[in-house]
């Protein structure tokens, strides 16, 4: 066991030798053409240990400047000597299998085709010992005019043959891809199936169903990999960058990208359930993003290898279940809340808390407003009385004198117990022994006089109300009798009797109905 070596443009992948073992394959720039393979145990992520496996020196094939991708054979992971597929990209697009027993197959290439990048080389299906990939090439096919092609590979193959690749895919993704990611469910036999999701440089995404055939490629119409049913991906407002790194973890695809604060953000997509790209919020400190980092997976953990951090290579892991990063060099990130409102699994519902708080404050404010308004209505009848007095004055009725206020009459007012009790005003008692009890009347009665109209309203002066005292002006006098005027009917004219008292004159009005008495000084 030794410390972890540092390689630029390397690749990692899960190894069949143990649940915490990871392949690390790279070419040292100090030793051109030398391909080295290690298996690193990351059980203790802070102090991983590397075990050297194999090396191959070939300056014509292997380059430390070329990007690389490592891909496990999913259906043979239970075999101790299950290899890892190494694919190099660029002008030296060579392929080989590296085995745990130290064997490295001779590198081979696809004649007339070179592959662009590991971000455009997607594992889309796995059946028995086969793996199927969608690859983006530098060259267009003369048959399809597309740069996409299908590749089929298995652990025992070491040479490219007629049944290894096929340009015909039936449906072809964009010619301006940003990156692609494959997802699938491993199968022991039969026809393989999965998804090939391609994100365009314009910010959109399309998912294609992938059907993989393990049958021998004998006829011209035999197909290795067929794409169909393209569907648009909901990006959830996410914009991927050219630095993004795709990871295939069986049926779920993950993408690592650099945030604006140079930390690592994780996205996920599962086309078999929904065509939606989601952000996976970390519940811990995160890994700083580096353009030289490479990524893969082990079980349910995303594994990240960064070749040089303060002079040494390090590993970090992100648990997709607990959503926590582990390993050295973690930093704080300002991006801790998802921009996807639908992603509610295991995160604090900040939006719901804010919305509920605002909603509660609004409800409280409305309740306070209604209570205050209700109290003002029920405790301020004076405003209604003043308005009614003004209406009476405009209609020619006798206004109340000396500040005496009338009680408003409305069937919609609250019960009497809710009225505000006004302060009592002292008034002189005018011969109370002479004041008879007022009798309630159903309708107001009007008594005509040549110079004054006097109106009695039982609603304004109920039986329990104090006696009504009216004070006419000093110039007002009553004759002993009232004679009808010309053209005026006499049936409704009152008879007036006047008797003198030392200080008061009593005037009694009598009609066909009984009316209350009024006293005038």
PDB file of N, CA and C in Angstrom, residues 156-222:
ATOM      1  N   UNK A 156     -14.165  -9.385 -22.672  1.00  0.00           N
ATOM      2  CA  UNK A 156     -13.198 -10.283 -23.313  1.00  0.00           C
ATOM      3  C   UNK A 156     -12.695  -9.752 -24.643  1.00  0.00           C
ATOM      4  N   UNK A 157     -13.250  -8.651 -25.111  1.00  0.00           N
ATOM      5  CA  UNK A 157     -12.821  -8.130 -26.401  1.00  0.00           C
ATOM      6  C   UNK A 157     -11.597  -7.245 -26.228  1.00  0.00           C
ATOM      7  N   UNK A 158     -10.726  -7.338 -27.220  1.00  0.00           N
ATOM      8  CA  UNK A 158      -9.539  -6.492 -27.211  1.00  0.00           C
ATOM      9  C   UNK A 158      -9.322  -5.790 -28.543  1.00  0.00           C
ATOM     10  N   UNK A 159     -10.127  -6.132 -29.555  1.00  0.00           N
ATOM     11  CA  UNK A 159      -9.989  -5.525 -30.873  1.00  0.00           C
ATOM     12  C   UNK A 159     -11.341  -5.011 -31.358  1.00  0.00           C
ATOM     13  N   UNK A 160     -11.311  -3.887 -32.066  1.00  0.00           N
ATOM     14  CA  UNK A 160     -12.525  -3.343 -32.668  1.00  0.00           C
ATOM     15  C   UNK A 160     -12.899  -4.213 -33.852  1.00  0.00           C
ATOM     16  N   UNK A 161     -14.161  -4.641 -33.902  1.00  0.00           N
ATOM     17  CA  UNK A 161     -14.641  -5.482 -34.998  1.00  0.00           C
ATOM     18  C   UNK A 161     -15.908  -4.876 -35.580  1.00  0.00           C
ATOM     19  N   UNK A 162     -16.482  -5.578 -36.564  1.00  0.00           N
ATOM     20  CA  UNK A 162     -17.682  -5.080 -37.231  1.00  0.00           C
ATOM     21  C   UNK A 162     -18.861  -4.975 -36.276  1.00  0.00           C
ATOM     22  N   UNK A 163     -18.901  -5.810 -35.297  1.00  0.00           N
ATOM     23  CA  UNK A 163     -20.002  -5.772 -34.340  1.00  0.00           C
ATOM     24  C   UNK A 163     -19.754  -4.875 -33.151  1.00  0.00           C
ATOM     25  N   UNK A 164     -18.719  -4.024 -33.227  1.00  0.00           N
ATOM     26  CA  UNK A 164     -18.369  -3.168 -32.104  1.00  0.00           C
ATOM     27  C   UNK A 164     -19.075  -1.819 -32.153  1.00  0.00           C
ATOM     28  N   UNK A 165     -19.262  -1.246 -33.328  1.00  0.00           N
ATOM     29  CA  UNK A 165     -19.865   0.084 -33.421  1.00  0.00           C
ATOM     30  C   UNK A 165     -20.817   0.151 -34.609  1.00  0.00           C
ATOM     31  N   UNK A 166     -21.718   1.134 -34.560  1.00  0.00           N
ATOM     32  CA  UNK A 166     -22.719   1.310 -35.601  1.00  0.00           C
ATOM     33  C   UNK A 166     -23.089   2.791 -35.657  1.00  0.00           C
ATOM     34  N   UNK A 167     -23.097   3.344 -36.858  1.00  0.00           N
ATOM     35  CA  UNK A 167     -23.445   4.753 -37.026  1.00  0.00           C
ATOM     36  C   UNK A 167     -24.952   5.011 -37.045  1.00  0.00           C
ATOM     37  N   UNK A 168     -25.726   3.986 -37.349  1.00  0.00           N
ATOM     38  CA  UNK A 168     -27.172   4.170 -37.507  1.00  0.00           C
ATOM     39  C   UNK A 168     -27.851   4.015 -36.143  1.00  0.00           C
ATOM     40  N   UNK A 169     -28.472   5.104 -35.692  1.00  0.00           N
ATOM     41  CA  UNK A 169     -29.158   5.126 -34.396  1.00  0.00           C
ATOM     42  C   UNK A 169     -30.659   5.372 -34.529  1.00  0.00           C
ATOM     43  N   UNK A 170     -31.157   5.579 -35.749  1.00  0.00           N
ATOM     44  CA  UNK A 170     -32.564   5.883 -36.047  1.00  0.00           C
ATOM     45  C   UNK A 170     -32.915   7.328 -35.726  1.00  0.00           C
ATOM     46  N   UNK A 171     -32.637   7.778 -34.527  1.00  0.00           N
ATOM     47  CA  UNK A 171     -32.860   9.172 -34.131  1.00  0.00           C
ATOM     48  C   UNK A 171     -31.532   9.720 -33.630  1.00  0.00           C
ATOM     49  N   UNK A 172     -31.241  10.989 -34.012  1.00  0.00           N
ATOM     50  CA  UNK A 172     -29.919  11.530 -33.724  1.00  0.00           C
ATOM     51  C   UNK A 172     -30.025  12.813 -32.901  1.00  0.00           C
ATOM     52  N   UNK A 173     -29.295  12.861 -31.793  1.00  0.00           N
ATOM     53  CA  UNK A 173     -29.320  14.076 -30.956  1.00  0.00           C
ATOM     54  C   UNK A 173     -28.642  15.249 -31.650  1.00  0.00           C
ATOM     55  N   UNK A 174     -28.608  16.365 -30.931  1.00  0.00           N
ATOM     56  CA  UNK A 174     -28.072  17.610 -31.464  1.00  0.00           C
ATOM     57  C   UNK A 174     -26.605  17.477 -31.859  1.00  0.00           C
ATOM     58  N   UNK A 175     -26.190  18.290 -32.820  1.00  0.00           N
ATOM     59  CA  UNK A 175     -24.790  18.345 -33.223  1.00  0.00           C
ATOM     60  C   UNK A 175     -24.002  19.362 -32.406  1.00  0.00           C
ATOM     61  N   UNK A 176     -24.679  20.031 -31.478  1.00  0.00           N
ATOM     62  CA  UNK A 176     -24.013  21.012 -30.614  1.00  0.00           C
ATOM     63  C   UNK A 176     -24.216  20.643 -29.143  1.00  0.00           C
ATOM     64  N   UNK A 177     -23.812  19.445 -28.752  1.00  0.00           N
ATOM     65  CA  UNK A 177     -24.066  19.015 -27.368  1.00  0.00           C
ATOM     66  C   UNK A 177     -23.092  19.649 -26.383  1.00  0.00           C
ATOM     67  N   UNK A 178     -23.596  19.862 -25.161  1.00  0.00           N
ATOM     68  CA  UNK A 178     -22.745  20.320 -24.065  1.00  0.00           C
ATOM     69  C   UNK A 178     -22.204  19.128 -23.289  1.00  0.00           C
ATOM     70  N   UNK A 179     -23.085  18.212 -22.928  1.00  0.00           N
ATOM     71  CA  UNK A 179     -22.689  16.948 -22.315  1.00  0.00           C
ATOM     72  C   UNK A 179     -23.861  15.989 -22.395  1.00  0.00           C
ATOM     73  N   UNK A 180     -23.574  14.717 -22.139  1.00  0.00           N
ATOM     74  CA  UNK A 180     -24.614  13.687 -22.138  1.00  0.00           C
ATOM     75  C   UNK A 180     -24.393  12.767 -20.942  1.00  0.00           C
ATOM     76  N   UNK A 181     -25.482  12.121 -20.519  1.00  0.00           N
ATOM     77  CA  UNK A 181     -25.405  11.176 -19.409  1.00  0.00           C
ATOM     78  C   UNK A 181     -26.346  10.019 -19.708  1.00  0.00           C
ATOM     79  N   UNK A 182     -25.879   8.798 -19.439  1.00  0.00           N
ATOM     80  CA  UNK A 182     -26.698   7.616 -19.675  1.00  0.00           C
ATOM     81  C   UNK A 182     -27.240   7.048 -18.380  1.00  0.00           C
ATOM     82  N   UNK A 183     -28.381   6.382 -18.467  1.00  0.00           N
ATOM     83  CA  UNK A 183     -28.989   5.691 -17.320  1.00  0.00           C
ATOM     84  C   UNK A 183     -29.590   4.386 -17.815  1.00  0.00           C
ATOM     85  N   UNK A 184     -29.616   3.374 -16.940  1.00  0.00           N
ATOM     86  CA  UNK A 184     -30.107   2.061 -17.356  1.00  0.00           C
ATOM     87  C   UNK A 184     -30.327   1.190 -16.131  1.00  0.00           C
ATOM     88  N   UNK A 185     -31.020   0.071 -16.326  1.00  0.00           N
ATOM     89  CA  UNK A 185     -31.153  -0.975 -15.323  1.00  0.00           C
ATOM     90  C   UNK A 185     -30.441  -2.217 -15.860  1.00  0.00           C
ATOM     91  N   UNK A 186     -29.396  -2.694 -15.178  1.00  0.00           N
ATOM     92  CA  UNK A 186     -28.678  -3.877 -15.670  1.00  0.00           C
ATOM     93  C   UNK A 186     -29.604  -5.084 -15.790  1.00  0.00           C
ATOM     94  N   UNK A 187     -29.393  -5.875 -16.848  1.00  0.00           N
ATOM     95  CA  UNK A 187     -30.188  -7.080 -17.078  1.00  0.00           C
ATOM     96  C   UNK A 187     -29.252  -8.260 -17.306  1.00  0.00           C
ATOM     97  N   UNK A 188     -29.700  -9.429 -16.883  1.00  0.00           N
ATOM     98  CA  UNK A 188     -28.880 -10.631 -17.044  1.00  0.00           C
ATOM     99  C   UNK A 188     -28.913 -11.153 -18.466  1.00  0.00           C
ATOM    100  N   UNK A 189     -30.021 -10.928 -19.179  1.00  0.00           N
ATOM    101  CA  UNK A 189     -30.144 -11.433 -20.546  1.00  0.00           C
ATOM    102  C   UNK A 189     -31.227 -10.651 -21.270  1.00  0.00           C
ATOM    103  N   UNK A 190     -31.348 -10.934 -22.560  1.00  0.00           N
ATOM    104  CA  UNK A 190     -32.375 -10.281 -23.364  1.00  0.00           C
ATOM    105  C   UNK A 190     -31.902  -8.968 -23.948  1.00  0.00           C
ATOM    106  N   UNK A 191     -32.873  -8.164 -24.362  1.00  0.00           N
ATOM    107  CA  UNK A 191     -32.585  -6.870 -24.971  1.00  0.00           C
ATOM    108  C   UNK A 191     -32.379  -5.820 -23.890  1.00  0.00           C
ATOM    109  N   UNK A 192     -31.335  -5.050 -24.053  1.00  0.00           N
ATOM    110  CA  UNK A 192     -31.054  -4.011 -23.076  1.00  0.00           C
ATOM    111  C   UNK A 192     -31.881  -2.760 -23.320  1.00  0.00           C
ATOM    112  N   UNK A 193     -32.090  -2.002 -22.274  1.00  0.00           N
ATOM    113  CA  UNK A 193     -32.848  -0.754 -22.388  1.00  0.00           C
ATOM    114  C   UNK A 193     -32.287   0.268 -21.414  1.00  0.00           C
ATOM    115  N   UNK A 194     -32.462   1.512 -21.764  1.00  0.00           N
ATOM    116  CA  UNK A 194     -31.988   2.606 -20.923  1.00  0.00           C
ATOM    117  C   UNK A 194     -32.355   3.935 -21.544  1.00  0.00           C
ATOM    118  N   UNK A 195     -31.628   4.969 -21.133  1.00  0.00           N
ATOM    119  CA  UNK A 195     -31.890   6.318 -21.633  1.00  0.00           C
ATOM    120  C   UNK A 195     -30.569   7.012 -21.938  1.00  0.00           C
ATOM    121  N   UNK A 196     -30.633   7.836 -22.973  1.00  0.00           N
ATOM    122  CA  UNK A 196     -29.504   8.671 -23.352  1.00  0.00           C
ATOM    123  C   UNK A 196     -29.995  10.113 -23.311  1.00  0.00           C
ATOM    124  N   UNK A 197     -29.513  10.877 -22.324  1.00  0.00           N
ATOM    125  CA  UNK A 197     -29.962  12.258 -22.140  1.00  0.00           C
ATOM    126  C   UNK A 197     -28.857  13.198 -22.582  1.00  0.00           C
ATOM    127  N   UNK A 198     -29.212  14.113 -23.491  1.00  0.00           N
ATOM    128  CA  UNK A 198     -28.237  15.029 -24.078  1.00  0.00           C
ATOM    129  C   UNK A 198     -28.644  16.462 -23.742  1.00  0.00           C
ATOM    130  N   UNK A 199     -27.694  17.219 -23.222  1.00  0.00           N
ATOM    131  CA  UNK A 199     -27.923  18.631 -22.920  1.00  0.00           C
ATOM    132  C   UNK A 199     -27.241  19.475 -23.993  1.00  0.00           C
ATOM    133  N   UNK A 200     -28.040  20.347 -24.605  1.00  0.00           N
ATOM    134  CA  UNK A 200     -27.574  21.153 -25.729  1.00  0.00           C
ATOM    135  C   UNK A 200     -26.813  22.377 -25.243  1.00  0.00           C
ATOM    136  N   UNK A 201     -26.005  22.932 -26.136  1.00  0.00           N
ATOM    137  CA  UNK A 201     -25.276  24.156 -25.810  1.00  0.00           C
ATOM    138  C   UNK A 201     -26.203  25.343 -25.631  1.00  0.00           C
ATOM    139  N   UNK A 202     -27.444  25.252 -26.149  1.00  0.00           N
ATOM    140  CA  UNK A 202     -28.398  26.347 -25.988  1.00  0.00           C
ATOM    141  C   UNK A 202     -29.112  26.318 -24.640  1.00  0.00           C
ATOM    142  N   UNK A 203     -28.766  25.358 -23.767  1.00  0.00           N
ATOM    143  CA  UNK A 203     -29.357  25.292 -22.441  1.00  0.00           C
ATOM    144  C   UNK A 203     -30.519  24.339 -22.298  1.00  0.00           C
ATOM    145  N   UNK A 204     -30.919  23.673 -23.374  1.00  0.00           N
ATOM    146  CA  UNK A 204     -32.037  22.731 -23.314  1.00  0.00           C
ATOM    147  C   UNK A 204     -31.523  21.310 -23.120  1.00  0.00           C
ATOM    148  N   UNK A 205     -32.450  20.373 -22.947  1.00  0.00           N
ATOM    149  CA  UNK A 205     -32.101  18.967 -22.784  1.00  0.00           C
ATOM    150  C   UNK A 205     -33.133  18.072 -23.426  1.00  0.00           C
ATOM    151  N   UNK A 206     -32.680  16.944 -23.973  1.00  0.00           N
ATOM    152  CA  UNK A 206     -33.566  15.955 -24.589  1.00  0.00           C
ATOM    153  C   UNK A 206     -33.156  14.570 -24.099  1.00  0.00           C
ATOM    154  N   UNK A 207     -34.172  13.767 -23.787  1.00  0.00           N
ATOM    155  CA  UNK A 207     -33.929  12.391 -23.347  1.00  0.00           C
ATOM    156  C   UNK A 207     -34.440  11.431 -24.410  1.00  0.00           C
ATOM    157  N   UNK A 208     -33.640  10.412 -24.729  1.00  0.00           N
ATOM    158  CA  UNK A 208     -33.977   9.417 -25.747  1.00  0.00           C
ATOM    159  C   UNK A 208     -34.003   8.039 -25.093  1.00  0.00           C
ATOM    160  N   UNK A 209     -35.002   7.266 -25.416  1.00  0.00           N
ATOM    161  CA  UNK A 209     -34.993   5.873 -24.969  1.00  0.00           C
ATOM    162  C   UNK A 209     -33.996   5.106 -25.823  1.00  0.00           C
ATOM    163  N   UNK A 210     -33.231   4.214 -25.189  1.00  0.00           N
ATOM    164  CA  UNK A 210     -32.185   3.452 -25.872  1.00  0.00           C
ATOM    165  C   UNK A 210     -32.512   1.964 -25.795  1.00  0.00           C
ATOM    166  N   UNK A 211     -32.487   1.305 -26.940  1.00  0.00           N
ATOM    167  CA  UNK A 211     -32.717  -0.140 -27.024  1.00  0.00           C
ATOM    168  C   UNK A 211     -31.437  -0.782 -27.546  1.00  0.00           C
ATOM    169  N   UNK A 212     -30.880  -1.706 -26.755  1.00  0.00           N
ATOM    170  CA  UNK A 212     -29.597  -2.320 -27.083  1.00  0.00           C
ATOM    171  C   UNK A 212     -29.786  -3.785 -27.443  1.00  0.00           C
ATOM    172  N   UNK A 213     -29.131  -4.196 -28.514  1.00  0.00           N
ATOM    173  CA  UNK A 213     -29.250  -5.582 -28.972  1.00  0.00           C
ATOM    174  C   UNK A 213     -27.934  -6.326 -28.760  1.00  0.00           C
ATOM    175  N   UNK A 214     -27.988  -7.491 -28.059  1.00  0.00           N
ATOM    176  CA  UNK A 214     -26.783  -8.303 -27.908  1.00  0.00           C
ATOM    177  C   UNK A 214     -26.585  -9.296 -29.053  1.00  0.00           C
ATOM    178  N   UNK A 215     -27.510  -9.304 -30.018  1.00  0.00           N
ATOM    179  CA  UNK A 215     -27.442 -10.270 -31.118  1.00  0.00           C
ATOM    180  C   UNK A 215     -26.227  -9.991 -32.000  1.00  0.00           C
ATOM    181  N   UNK A 216     -25.705 -11.021 -32.658  1.00  0.00           N
ATOM    182  CA  UNK A 216     -24.574 -10.841 -33.573  1.00  0.00           C
ATOM    183  C   UNK A 216     -24.926  -9.868 -34.692  1.00  0.00           C
ATOM    184  N   UNK A 217     -23.954  -9.102 -35.084  1.00  0.00           N
ATOM    185  CA  UNK A 217     -24.141  -8.101 -36.131  1.00  0.00           C
ATOM    186  C   UNK A 217     -23.752  -8.751 -37.460  1.00  0.00           C
ATOM    187  N   UNK A 218     -24.761  -9.392 -38.122  1.00  0.00           N
ATOM    188  CA  UNK A 218     -24.478 -10.148 -39.342  1.00  0.00           C
ATOM    189  C   UNK A 218     -25.029  -9.488 -40.598  1.00  0.00           C
ATOM    190  N   UNK A 219     -26.221  -8.894 -40.492  1.00  0.00           N
ATOM    191  CA  UNK A 219     -26.870  -8.308 -41.654  1.00  0.00           C
ATOM    192  C   UNK A 219     -26.691  -6.792 -41.651  1.00  0.00           C
ATOM    193  N   UNK A 220     -26.871  -6.220 -42.831  1.00  0.00           N
ATOM    194  CA  UNK A 220     -26.696  -4.777 -42.942  1.00  0.00           C
ATOM    195  C   UNK A 220     -27.765  -4.003 -42.178  1.00  0.00           C
ATOM    196  N   UNK A 221     -28.917  -4.643 -41.962  1.00  0.00           N
ATOM    197  CA  UNK A 221     -29.983  -3.963 -41.223  1.00  0.00           C
ATOM    198  C   UNK A 221     -29.970  -4.299 -39.734  1.00  0.00           C
ATOM    199  N   UNK A 222     -28.974  -5.051 -39.264  1.00  0.00           N
ATOM    200  CA  UNK A 222     -28.837  -5.296 -37.833  1.00  0.00           C
ATOM    201  C   UNK A 222     -28.348  -4.015 -37.152  1.00  0.00           C
TER     202      UNK A 222
END
